[in-house]
Short mmCIF file of C-alpha atoms in Angstrom, two decimals:
data_model
loop_
_atom_site.label_atom_id
_atom_site.label_comp_id
_atom_site.label_asym_id
_atom_site.label_seq_id
_atom_site.Cartn_x
_atom_site.Cartn_y
_atom_site.Cartn_z
CA MET U 1 93.18 21.07 91.77
CA THR U 2 89.81 21.85 93.34
CA ALA U 3 86.95 19.61 92.17
CA TYR U 4 84.26 22.16 91.36
CA LYS U 5 80.59 21.25 90.98
CA SER U 6 79.66 24.04 88.57
CA ASP U 7 80.36 23.64 84.86
CA PHE U 8 81.61 27.21 84.73
CA LEU U 9 84.42 26.90 87.28
CA ARG U 10 85.31 23.38 86.10
CA GLU U 11 85.82 24.64 82.54
CA LEU U 12 87.79 27.72 83.61
CA THR U 13 90.05 25.56 85.78
CA ALA U 14 90.63 22.89 83.13
CA ARG U 15 91.66 25.48 80.56
CA GLY U 16 93.92 27.53 82.82
CA PHE U 17 91.86 30.68 83.31
CA ILE U 18 91.81 30.91 87.09
CA HIS U 19 94.41 32.79 89.11
CA GLN U 20 92.42 33.82 92.21
CA ILE U 21 88.85 33.40 93.51
CA SER U 22 87.54 35.38 96.47
CA ASP U 23 85.31 32.63 97.95
CA PRO U 24 85.63 29.48 95.80
CA GLU U 25 83.20 27.23 97.66
CA ALA U 26 80.42 29.81 97.88
CA LEU U 27 80.79 30.89 94.25
CA ASP U 28 80.87 27.28 93.07
CA ALA U 29 77.69 26.47 95.00
CA TYR U 30 76.01 29.59 93.62
CA ALA U 31 77.05 28.84 90.02
CA ALA U 32 75.89 25.23 90.32
CA LYS U 33 72.35 26.26 91.32
CA GLU U 34 71.68 29.76 89.98
CA THR U 35 72.28 31.88 86.91
CA VAL U 36 75.34 34.00 87.67
CA THR U 37 75.51 37.51 86.26
CA ALA U 38 79.13 38.61 85.90
CA TYR U 39 80.98 41.50 84.32
CA ILE U 40 84.34 42.66 83.06
CA GLY U 41 85.11 46.33 82.42
CA PHE U 42 86.83 47.63 79.29
CA ASP U 43 87.99 51.23 79.08
CA CYS U 44 87.74 53.06 75.76
CA THR U 45 91.27 54.42 75.40
CA GLY U 46 91.59 53.44 71.72
CA PRO U 47 89.45 52.43 68.72
CA SER U 48 90.13 48.72 69.19
CA LEU U 49 90.87 46.21 71.91
CA HIS U 50 93.92 44.01 71.45
CA VAL U 51 94.93 40.40 72.04
CA GLY U 52 95.79 41.22 75.64
CA HIS U 53 92.04 41.65 76.25
CA LEU U 54 91.18 38.20 74.89
CA MET U 55 91.52 36.44 78.24
CA GLY U 56 88.69 38.53 79.67
CA ILE U 57 86.55 38.19 76.55
CA MET U 58 87.00 34.41 76.55
CA MET U 59 86.07 34.25 80.24
CA LEU U 60 82.79 36.00 79.43
CA ARG U 61 82.25 33.58 76.55
CA ARG U 62 82.82 30.56 78.82
CA LEU U 63 80.46 32.09 81.36
CA GLN U 64 77.69 32.37 78.77
CA GLN U 65 78.32 28.88 77.40
CA ALA U 66 77.88 27.52 80.94
CA GLY U 67 74.40 29.06 81.12
CA HIS U 68 75.18 32.35 82.85
CA LYS U 69 74.79 36.02 81.92
CA PRO U 70 77.71 38.26 80.86
CA ILE U 71 77.83 42.03 81.18
CA VAL U 72 80.34 43.93 79.05
CA LEU U 73 80.93 47.16 80.95
CA MET U 74 82.20 49.90 78.69
CA GLY U 75 84.16 52.52 80.59
CA GLY U 76 82.65 55.65 79.13
CA GLY U 77 83.05 57.21 82.56
CA THR U 78 86.25 55.62 83.92
CA THR U 79 88.12 56.29 80.67
CA LYS U 80 87.95 59.96 81.66
CA VAL U 81 90.00 59.09 84.76
CA GLY U 82 92.48 56.39 83.72
CA ASP U 83 93.42 53.19 85.52
CA PRO U 84 96.94 53.53 87.01
CA SER U 85 97.36 49.72 87.22
CA GLY U 86 100.58 48.69 85.47
CA LYS U 87 101.20 52.22 84.17
CA ASP U 88 104.23 54.44 84.73
CA GLU U 89 102.50 57.61 83.62
CA ALA U 90 99.05 59.10 83.31
CA ARG U 91 96.90 58.36 80.30
CA GLN U 92 96.22 61.09 77.81
CA LEU U 93 92.84 62.59 78.63
CA LEU U 94 90.29 62.06 75.85
CA THR U 95 87.30 64.18 74.92
CA ASP U 96 83.75 62.86 75.19
CA ALA U 97 83.62 62.65 71.38
CA GLN U 98 86.82 60.59 71.23
CA ILE U 99 85.56 58.23 73.93
CA ALA U 100 82.21 57.78 72.13
CA ALA U 101 83.97 57.03 68.83
CA ASN U 102 86.30 54.51 70.49
CA MET U 103 83.38 52.82 72.22
CA ALA U 104 81.43 52.42 68.97
CA SER U 105 84.47 50.91 67.28
CA ILE U 106 85.30 48.55 70.15
CA LYS U 107 81.77 47.11 70.33
CA THR U 108 82.09 45.28 67.02
CA ALA U 109 84.61 42.70 68.32
CA PHE U 110 82.32 41.48 71.12
CA THR U 111 79.60 40.30 68.76
CA ARG U 112 81.96 37.58 67.53
CA PHE U 113 82.33 36.10 70.99
CA LEU U 114 79.03 36.72 72.79
CA THR U 115 75.32 36.47 72.03
CA PHE U 116 73.58 39.74 72.88
CA GLY U 117 69.87 40.14 73.49
CA ASN U 118 67.12 40.27 76.07
CA GLY U 119 67.14 36.61 77.14
CA LYS U 120 68.06 35.28 80.57
CA THR U 121 71.63 34.43 79.56
CA ASP U 122 72.05 36.94 76.73
CA ALA U 123 74.93 39.35 77.10
CA VAL U 124 74.29 43.04 77.65
CA MET U 125 76.59 45.99 77.07
CA VAL U 126 76.47 48.79 79.64
CA ASN U 127 78.24 52.16 79.80
CA ASN U 128 79.35 53.24 83.29
CA ALA U 129 78.97 56.89 82.27
CA GLU U 130 75.24 56.29 82.90
CA TRP U 131 75.86 56.64 86.63
CA LEU U 132 79.37 58.10 86.96
CA ASP U 133 78.56 61.23 84.94
CA LYS U 134 75.67 61.99 87.29
CA LEU U 135 77.54 61.69 90.57
CA GLU U 136 77.39 64.61 92.96
CA TYR U 137 80.86 64.92 94.41
CA ILE U 138 80.11 65.72 98.05
CA ALA U 139 77.27 63.22 98.29
CA PHE U 140 79.46 60.53 96.71
CA LEU U 141 82.31 61.17 99.15
CA ARG U 142 79.94 61.02 102.12
CA ASP U 143 78.16 57.85 101.01
CA TYR U 144 81.06 55.88 99.53
CA GLY U 145 84.42 57.64 100.05
CA ARG U 146 84.22 57.10 103.80
CA HIS U 147 84.50 53.31 103.26
CA PHE U 148 88.02 53.61 101.77
CA SER U 149 91.21 53.84 103.81
CA VAL U 150 93.92 55.94 102.18
CA ASN U 151 96.50 53.88 104.09
CA ARG U 152 95.21 50.73 102.37
CA MET U 153 94.87 52.39 98.98
CA LEU U 154 98.54 53.37 99.15
CA SER U 155 99.45 49.70 99.66
CA PHE U 156 97.95 48.54 96.36
CA ASP U 157 100.46 47.70 93.64
CA SER U 158 98.81 50.05 91.13
CA VAL U 159 99.66 52.95 93.46
CA LYS U 160 102.73 51.67 95.28
CA LEU U 161 104.72 50.80 92.16
CA ARG U 162 104.09 54.20 90.62
CA LEU U 163 105.26 55.95 93.78
CA GLU U 164 108.30 53.70 94.18
CA ARG U 165 109.39 54.64 90.66
CA GLU U 166 108.90 58.30 91.59
CA GLN U 167 106.37 58.68 88.78
CA PRO U 168 103.62 61.22 89.47
CA LEU U 169 100.18 59.86 90.36
CA SER U 170 97.40 62.40 89.98
CA PHE U 171 94.50 62.65 92.40
CA LEU U 172 92.29 61.92 89.39
CA GLU U 173 93.93 58.50 88.86
CA PHE U 174 93.99 57.83 92.59
CA ASN U 175 90.20 57.91 92.46
CA TYR U 176 89.99 55.18 89.81
CA MET U 177 89.81 52.28 92.26
CA ILE U 178 86.93 53.95 94.11
CA LEU U 179 85.00 54.41 90.88
CA GLN U 180 85.64 50.80 89.83
CA ALA U 181 84.39 49.60 93.20
CA TYR U 182 81.32 51.78 92.79
CA ASP U 183 80.70 50.26 89.35
CA PHE U 184 80.46 46.81 90.94
CA VAL U 185 77.91 48.04 93.47
CA GLU U 186 75.84 49.78 90.80
CA LEU U 187 75.81 46.69 88.56
CA ALA U 188 74.77 44.56 91.52
CA LYS U 189 71.86 46.89 92.25
CA ARG U 190 70.78 47.38 88.64
CA TYR U 191 71.40 43.93 87.14
CA GLY U 192 71.83 41.53 90.04
CA CYS U 193 75.52 41.19 89.11
CA ARG U 194 77.44 39.34 91.81
CA LEU U 195 80.71 38.47 90.09
CA GLN U 196 83.45 40.66 88.66
CA MET U 197 86.21 39.08 86.60
CA GLY U 198 89.47 40.51 85.27
CA GLY U 199 93.23 40.15 85.07
CA SER U 200 95.25 39.42 88.19
CA ASP U 201 96.44 43.04 88.26
CA GLN U 202 92.83 44.01 89.00
CA TRP U 203 92.53 41.88 92.15
CA GLY U 204 92.86 44.79 94.59
CA ASN U 205 90.34 46.92 92.69
CA ILE U 206 87.84 44.05 92.51
CA VAL U 207 88.20 43.22 96.21
CA ASN U 208 87.56 46.90 96.94
CA GLY U 209 84.24 46.50 95.15
CA ILE U 210 83.36 43.41 97.16
CA GLU U 211 84.09 45.22 100.41
CA LEU U 212 82.22 48.36 99.34
CA GLY U 213 79.21 46.26 98.40
CA ARG U 214 79.21 44.60 101.81
CA ARG U 215 79.68 47.81 103.81
CA ALA U 216 77.50 50.20 101.83
CA ALA U 217 74.72 47.92 100.59
CA SER U 218 74.99 44.54 102.42
CA LEU U 219 75.77 42.80 99.11
CA ASP U 220 77.49 39.41 98.83
CA LEU U 221 79.82 39.69 95.85
CA PHE U 222 82.57 37.56 94.27
CA ALA U 223 85.83 37.95 92.35
CA VAL U 224 87.64 35.76 89.81
CA THR U 225 90.90 36.81 88.20
CA CYS U 226 92.90 35.22 85.40
CA PRO U 227 96.69 35.19 85.11
CA LEU U 228 98.36 37.94 83.10
CA ILE U 229 99.62 36.14 80.03
CA THR U 230 103.24 36.35 79.02
CA THR U 231 104.93 34.12 76.46
CA SER U 232 107.42 31.48 77.54
CA SER U 233 110.23 33.92 76.66
CA GLY U 234 108.74 36.51 79.03
CA ALA U 235 107.22 38.86 76.44
CA LYS U 236 103.85 40.46 77.19
CA MET U 237 100.99 38.76 75.38
CA GLY U 238 99.94 40.60 72.23
CA LYS U 239 102.94 42.90 72.06
CA THR U 240 105.11 42.64 68.93
CA ALA U 241 107.86 44.71 67.39
CA ALA U 242 105.20 46.31 65.20
CA GLY U 243 102.99 47.19 68.18
CA ALA U 244 99.77 45.83 69.65
CA VAL U 245 97.87 42.99 67.98
CA TRP U 246 94.51 44.70 67.44
CA LEU U 247 91.20 42.85 67.25
CA ASN U 248 89.51 45.16 64.73
CA ALA U 249 90.10 43.96 61.16
CA ASP U 250 90.72 47.50 59.88
CA MET U 251 93.65 47.81 62.27
CA ARG U 252 95.09 44.31 61.80
CA SER U 253 94.08 42.17 58.84
CA PRO U 254 92.88 38.56 59.29
CA PHE U 255 96.08 37.46 57.52
CA ASP U 256 98.31 39.31 59.99
CA TYR U 257 96.17 38.11 62.89
CA TRP U 258 96.54 34.51 61.69
CA GLN U 259 100.27 35.01 61.34
CA PHE U 260 100.55 36.32 64.92
CA TRP U 261 99.15 33.05 66.26
CA ARG U 262 101.21 30.97 63.80
CA ASN U 263 104.34 32.52 65.30
CA THR U 264 103.50 31.25 68.81
CA GLU U 265 106.52 29.91 70.68
CA ASP U 266 106.68 26.11 70.94
CA ALA U 267 106.27 26.06 74.71
CA ASP U 268 103.05 28.12 74.54
CA VAL U 269 101.11 26.12 71.93
CA GLY U 270 99.14 23.89 74.30
CA ARG U 271 98.37 26.68 76.74
CA PHE U 272 97.13 29.01 74.01
CA LEU U 273 95.02 26.26 72.41
CA ARG U 274 93.27 25.74 75.76
CA LEU U 275 92.74 29.45 76.38
CA PHE U 276 91.95 30.84 72.95
CA THR U 277 90.23 28.04 71.03
CA GLU U 278 87.33 25.70 71.73
CA LEU U 279 89.00 22.51 70.61
CA PRO U 280 88.34 19.53 72.94
CA LEU U 281 90.95 19.14 75.64
CA ASP U 282 91.94 15.64 74.48
CA GLU U 283 92.61 16.97 70.97
CA ILE U 284 94.72 19.78 72.42
CA ALA U 285 96.68 17.24 74.47
CA ARG U 286 97.45 15.37 71.25
CA LEU U 287 98.47 18.48 69.33
CA GLU U 288 100.80 19.89 71.97
CA LYS U 289 102.72 16.59 72.07
CA LEU U 290 103.55 16.58 68.36
CA PRO U 291 107.32 16.11 68.00
CA GLY U 292 109.79 18.48 66.42
CA ALA U 293 108.71 20.23 63.25
CA GLU U 294 105.29 18.57 63.41
CA LEU U 295 104.41 21.05 66.16
CA ASN U 296 104.11 23.61 63.37
CA GLU U 297 100.88 21.87 62.37
CA ALA U 298 99.51 22.54 65.86
CA LYS U 299 100.47 26.21 65.46
CA LYS U 300 98.52 26.36 62.20
CA VAL U 301 95.50 24.85 63.92
CA LEU U 302 95.81 27.44 66.71
CA ALA U 303 96.09 30.25 64.16
CA THR U 304 93.10 29.10 62.15
CA GLU U 305 90.85 28.45 65.16
CA ALA U 306 91.72 31.74 66.88
CA THR U 307 91.23 33.69 63.65
CA ALA U 308 87.93 31.94 62.92
CA MET U 309 86.60 32.96 66.32
CA LEU U 310 87.33 36.64 65.69
CA HIS U 311 86.97 37.02 61.92
CA GLY U 312 84.85 34.02 60.91
CA ARG U 313 85.76 30.62 59.46
CA GLU U 314 85.90 31.85 55.85
CA GLU U 315 88.42 34.59 56.61
CA ALA U 316 90.49 32.17 58.70
CA GLU U 317 90.68 29.63 55.87
CA ARG U 318 91.59 32.38 53.41
CA ALA U 319 94.37 33.57 55.73
CA ALA U 320 95.66 30.00 56.13
CA GLY U 321 95.64 29.55 52.36
CA ALA U 322 97.43 32.85 51.79
CA ALA U 323 100.05 31.90 54.37
CA LYS U 324 100.60 28.53 52.72
CA ALA U 325 101.04 30.23 49.34
CA ALA U 326 103.48 32.78 50.76
CA PHE U 327 105.52 30.61 53.08
CA GLU U 328 105.39 27.09 51.68
CA GLN U 329 104.85 27.57 47.96
CA GLY U 330 106.56 30.94 47.48
CA THR U 331 103.66 32.24 45.40
CA ILE U 332 101.46 35.32 45.57
CA SER U 333 97.99 35.30 47.12
CA ALA U 334 95.45 38.08 46.81
CA ASP U 335 94.73 37.68 50.52
CA MET U 336 98.22 38.78 51.55
CA PRO U 337 98.60 42.26 53.08
CA THR U 338 98.52 44.82 50.27
CA VAL U 339 99.68 48.43 50.18
CA GLU U 340 98.58 50.57 47.25
CA ILE U 341 101.01 53.05 45.71
CA ALA U 342 100.67 55.51 42.83
CA ALA U 343 101.69 53.91 39.52
CA PHE U 344 104.02 56.79 38.69
CA GLU U 345 106.21 55.87 41.67
CA LEU U 346 107.28 52.70 39.89
CA GLU U 347 107.32 54.34 36.47
CA GLY U 348 109.91 56.77 37.75
CA GLY U 349 111.71 54.15 39.84
CA MET U 350 111.23 53.52 43.56
CA GLY U 351 114.22 52.79 45.77
CA VAL U 352 113.97 49.48 47.59
CA LEU U 353 114.69 51.22 50.91
CA ASN U 354 111.67 53.50 50.54
CA ALA U 355 109.58 50.60 49.25
CA LEU U 356 110.25 48.62 52.44
CA VAL U 357 109.25 51.62 54.58
CA THR U 358 106.10 52.20 52.49
CA ALA U 359 105.14 48.55 52.95
CA ASN U 360 105.54 48.93 56.75
CA LEU U 361 108.06 46.10 56.81
CA VAL U 362 110.65 48.35 58.45
CA ALA U 363 110.47 51.52 60.51
CA SER U 364 113.13 53.49 58.62
CA THR U 365 115.50 53.40 55.65
CA SER U 366 118.42 52.77 58.02
CA ASP U 367 116.55 49.74 59.34
CA ALA U 368 116.00 48.65 55.72
CA ARG U 369 119.76 48.89 55.07
CA ARG U 370 120.50 46.67 58.06
CA GLN U 371 117.96 44.10 56.88
CA ILE U 372 119.43 44.03 53.38
CA LYS U 373 122.95 43.63 54.76
CA GLY U 374 121.66 40.75 56.86
CA GLY U 375 120.22 39.03 53.81
CA ALA U 376 116.61 39.28 55.04
CA VAL U 377 115.04 41.16 52.12
CA ARG U 378 113.58 39.69 48.92
CA VAL U 379 111.70 41.17 45.98
CA ASN U 380 109.42 38.70 44.20
CA ASP U 381 111.20 35.95 46.17
CA GLU U 382 114.63 36.98 44.84
CA PRO U 383 117.25 38.00 47.45
CA VAL U 384 118.27 41.67 47.53
CA SER U 385 121.92 42.46 48.24
CA ASP U 386 122.15 45.99 46.83
CA GLU U 387 120.54 48.73 48.90
CA ARG U 388 120.58 50.97 45.78
CA LEU U 389 118.19 48.66 43.92
CA THR U 390 115.36 50.53 42.20
CA LEU U 391 111.93 48.95 41.67
CA THR U 392 110.22 49.72 38.36
CA THR U 393 107.23 48.52 36.37
CA ALA U 394 109.46 45.62 35.26
CA ASN U 395 109.15 44.24 38.80
CA VAL U 396 105.36 44.08 38.65
CA VAL U 397 104.11 40.49 38.45
CA ASP U 398 100.38 39.78 38.21
CA GLY U 399 99.73 43.43 39.08
CA VAL U 400 101.86 43.57 42.24
CA VAL U 401 105.42 43.59 43.60
CA LYS U 402 105.98 41.09 46.40
CA LEU U 403 108.26 42.35 49.18
CA SER U 404 109.48 39.93 51.84
CA LEU U 405 111.33 40.44 55.11
CA GLY U 406 112.64 37.19 56.50
CA LYS U 407 110.55 34.06 56.03
CA LYS U 408 107.34 35.24 57.61
CA LYS U 409 106.64 38.85 56.59
CA HIS U 410 105.28 39.51 53.10
CA VAL U 411 103.53 42.55 51.64
CA LEU U 412 102.26 43.24 48.13
CA LEU U 413 102.86 46.68 46.60
CA LYS U 414 100.03 47.34 44.19
CA PRO U 415 100.38 50.26 41.73
CA LYS U 416 97.17 52.17 41.06
CA GLY U 417 96.24 54.90 38.59
#
């Protein structure tokens, strides 16, 4: 392991963030003496970022903690194009209004991780539509397009893999890497930004920016990428059977977010504690060595610390308490996920199959049947063996009906009206 002089690279290395660095010695010397301005880009394809984006967000947080300046680049312009990296098909094209709405919604998560302001190391949020929307096509091709070799662009994984799978790649998407490279140059000119960070799948795009900066503007730029996180079983980080693990609370509750981290696989506990919490490394080393069932305590610590960082300490403690009530004590907590239904649905009788679908515990009634046959379903902690069971007002306890799927998924049905 390289012995870095700068606090920034030492911390990233110790916690497992670094996959590649373009010029380690030069960047380390620069970071040890100067304030480094660095950025990561986030496209606005949806109303929330997800757990898969946390690596980048945490890298920006570590950068700021080490006394440097983060730039959050919102892709108001590049979202109109779509990054082909890791994709088998083109993104759905969004309208300007949709992109603006997504951007406004996404911004809220960053305030939990970064300090924004006008100070030397305060984070700033920038929208690349500021310069991309104003580009004149012919002038842009003459000034910047001439620095890109199509032969080389075809060799990048983001392009090559799509072509090998015989999936269409539009000329619009093919331009993405040029626009990302141009972003780096613009940020260097406007903000003195000399470092771009991102996932390892972005290495080719980032290096393009370094080379464009050198050729078109005599800029000396750097790249740092982090590994793409998969779980020890090979699953993509943040992907579950229910879909993406969103960062916005209105798309995934603090309780469900806490539960996602609590369900971390044993082999990933130490790694995730280093990456996604700020616990001291010696404490993490102790936690990841806990034997057998005691490792569950380390998972609870991970869940609480990760949730506190995103949703605040109070919400994290409430989620931990609700989980303890649901999983260890078998009781009902008001902080558990709740789905409201019309009171008349229970007054007239609601089939348990439909109730499970309404609670989003299963995708369909046929799935509900399979779960009941497998003994996974409970109502108010009582096992359900009959798929024809009907829930009525008699099942309401303390104003709710508790539905459970397996040991870890619980939802309260709350009749209203």
